[in-house]
């Protein structure tokens, strides 16, 4: 009782044996996509590291500048 899904090529377009060479626009687009993916991955890794190592010091700095001023021990204890 499962439904079948078949992908059919659209009318008027050939899917096999394309004789046209890839245009510069397509290769440039592919290179730009790869470049964007590499840099976004690099940026996300850096953001994760900054968030991981910067969150607790940020909480301590905010806590030290608040009123009433807690001790460092009070800021580091979980409760």
PDB file of C-alpha atoms in Angstrom:
ATOM      1  CA  UNK A   1       0.000   0.000   0.000  1.00  0.00           C
ATOM      2  CA  UNK A   2       2.903   2.321  -0.459  1.00  0.00           C
ATOM      3  CA  UNK A   3       2.822   4.984  -3.128  1.00  0.00           C
ATOM      4  CA  UNK A   4       5.432   5.048  -5.864  1.00  0.00           C
ATOM      5  CA  UNK A   5       7.216   8.215  -6.761  1.00  0.00           C
ATOM      6  CA  UNK A   6       8.855   8.498 -10.135  1.00  0.00           C
ATOM      7  CA  UNK A   7      10.880  11.414 -11.404  1.00  0.00           C
ATOM      8  CA  UNK A   8      10.207  12.218 -15.017  1.00  0.00           C
ATOM      9  CA  UNK A   9      12.290  14.633 -17.077  1.00  0.00           C
ATOM     10  CA  UNK A  10      10.494  17.772 -18.129  1.00  0.00           C
ATOM     11  CA  UNK A  11       9.297  17.991 -21.709  1.00  0.00           C
ATOM     12  CA  UNK A  12      11.557  19.586 -24.272  1.00  0.00           C
ATOM     13  CA  UNK A  13      14.803  19.201 -22.338  1.00  0.00           C
ATOM     14  CA  UNK A  14      17.350  16.526 -22.952  1.00  0.00           C
ATOM     15  CA  UNK A  15      18.855  14.947 -19.854  1.00  0.00           C
ATOM     16  CA  UNK A  16      21.339  12.617 -21.538  1.00  0.00           C
ATOM     17  CA  UNK A  17      24.326  13.468 -23.689  1.00  0.00           C
ATOM     18  CA  UNK A  18      24.315  17.212 -23.497  1.00  0.00           C
ATOM     19  CA  UNK A  19      26.672  18.460 -26.194  1.00  0.00           C
ATOM     20  CA  UNK A  20      27.055  21.955 -24.713  1.00  0.00           C
ATOM     21  CA  UNK A  21      30.233  22.589 -22.739  1.00  0.00           C
ATOM     22  CA  UNK A  22      29.741  24.056 -19.263  1.00  0.00           C
ATOM     23  CA  UNK A  23      29.503  27.807 -19.464  1.00  0.00           C
ATOM     24  CA  UNK A  24      31.757  30.143 -17.492  1.00  0.00           C
ATOM     25  CA  UNK A  25      28.730  31.338 -15.554  1.00  0.00           C
ATOM     26  CA  UNK A  26      28.071  27.850 -14.150  1.00  0.00           C
ATOM     27  CA  UNK A  27      31.689  27.208 -13.197  1.00  0.00           C
ATOM     28  CA  UNK A  28      31.977  30.642 -11.589  1.00  0.00           C
ATOM     29  CA  UNK A  29      28.771  30.029  -9.676  1.00  0.00           C
ATOM     30  CA  UNK A  30      30.040  26.650  -8.459  1.00  0.00           C
ATOM     31  CA  UNK A  31      33.334  28.199  -7.360  1.00  0.00           C
ATOM     32  CA  UNK A  32      31.482  30.975  -5.538  1.00  0.00           C
ATOM     33  CA  UNK A  33      29.262  28.435  -3.781  1.00  0.00           C
ATOM     34  CA  UNK A  34      32.291  26.410  -2.683  1.00  0.00           C
ATOM     35  CA  UNK A  35      34.044  29.570  -1.486  1.00  0.00           C
ATOM     36  CA  UNK A  36      30.954  30.660   0.462  1.00  0.00           C
ATOM     37  CA  UNK A  37      30.563  27.216   2.030  1.00  0.00           C
ATOM     38  CA  UNK A  38      34.210  27.091   3.137  1.00  0.00           C
ATOM     39  CA  UNK A  39      34.103  30.557   4.694  1.00  0.00           C
ATOM     40  CA  UNK A  40      30.746  30.028   6.382  1.00  0.00           C
ATOM     41  CA  UNK A  41      32.010  26.749   7.864  1.00  0.00           C
ATOM     42  CA  UNK A  42      35.178  28.504   9.059  1.00  0.00           C
ATOM     43  CA  UNK A  43      33.111  31.319  10.579  1.00  0.00           C
ATOM     44  CA  UNK A  44      30.777  28.919  12.376  1.00  0.00           C
ATOM     45  CA  UNK A  45      33.724  27.029  13.885  1.00  0.00           C
ATOM     46  CA  UNK A  46      35.224  30.281  15.170  1.00  0.00           C
ATOM     47  CA  UNK A  47      31.860  31.389  16.569  1.00  0.00           C
ATOM     48  CA  UNK A  48      31.470  28.090  18.432  1.00  0.00           C
ATOM     49  CA  UNK A  49      34.947  28.406  19.965  1.00  0.00           C
ATOM     50  CA  UNK A  50      34.364  32.029  21.003  1.00  0.00           C
ATOM     51  CA  UNK A  51      30.985  31.152  22.486  1.00  0.00           C
ATOM     52  CA  UNK A  52      32.376  28.109  24.298  1.00  0.00           C
ATOM     53  CA  UNK A  53      35.363  29.821  25.890  1.00  0.00           C
ATOM     54  CA  UNK A  54      33.824  33.274  26.244  1.00  0.00           C
ATOM     55  CA  UNK A  55      30.493  32.579  27.890  1.00  0.00           C
ATOM     56  CA  UNK A  56      31.594  31.894  31.476  1.00  0.00           C
ATOM     57  CA  UNK A  57      34.110  34.781  31.579  1.00  0.00           C
ATOM     58  CA  UNK A  58      31.363  37.054  30.236  1.00  0.00           C
ATOM     59  CA  UNK A  59      29.012  35.971  33.031  1.00  0.00           C
ATOM     60  CA  UNK A  60      31.771  36.582  35.603  1.00  0.00           C
ATOM     61  CA  UNK A  61      32.490  40.082  34.233  1.00  0.00           C
ATOM     62  CA  UNK A  62      28.803  40.974  34.218  1.00  0.00           C
ATOM     63  CA  UNK A  63      28.411  39.604  37.734  1.00  0.00           C
ATOM     64  CA  UNK A  64      31.457  41.496  39.031  1.00  0.00           C
ATOM     65  CA  UNK A  65      30.039  44.771  37.713  1.00  0.00           C
ATOM     66  CA  UNK A  66      26.589  44.304  39.206  1.00  0.00           C
ATOM     67  CA  UNK A  67      25.198  45.526  42.512  1.00  0.00           C
ATOM     68  CA  UNK A  68      25.538  44.114  45.154  1.00  0.00           C
ATOM     69  CA  UNK A  69      29.055  43.003  44.278  1.00  0.00           C
ATOM     70  CA  UNK A  70      29.369  39.227  44.711  1.00  0.00           C
ATOM     71  CA  UNK A  71      32.663  37.513  45.444  1.00  0.00           C
ATOM     72  CA  UNK A  72      34.356  35.459  42.743  1.00  0.00           C
ATOM     73  CA  UNK A  73      33.534  32.295  44.717  1.00  0.00           C
ATOM     74  CA  UNK A  74      29.821  33.157  44.610  1.00  0.00           C
ATOM     75  CA  UNK A  75      29.993  33.661  40.849  1.00  0.00           C
ATOM     76  CA  UNK A  76      31.713  30.310  40.263  1.00  0.00           C
ATOM     77  CA  UNK A  77      29.402  28.181  42.415  1.00  0.00           C
ATOM     78  CA  UNK A  78      26.472  26.701  40.471  1.00  0.00           C
ATOM     79  CA  UNK A  79      23.836  27.548  43.109  1.00  0.00           C
TER      80      UNK A  79
END
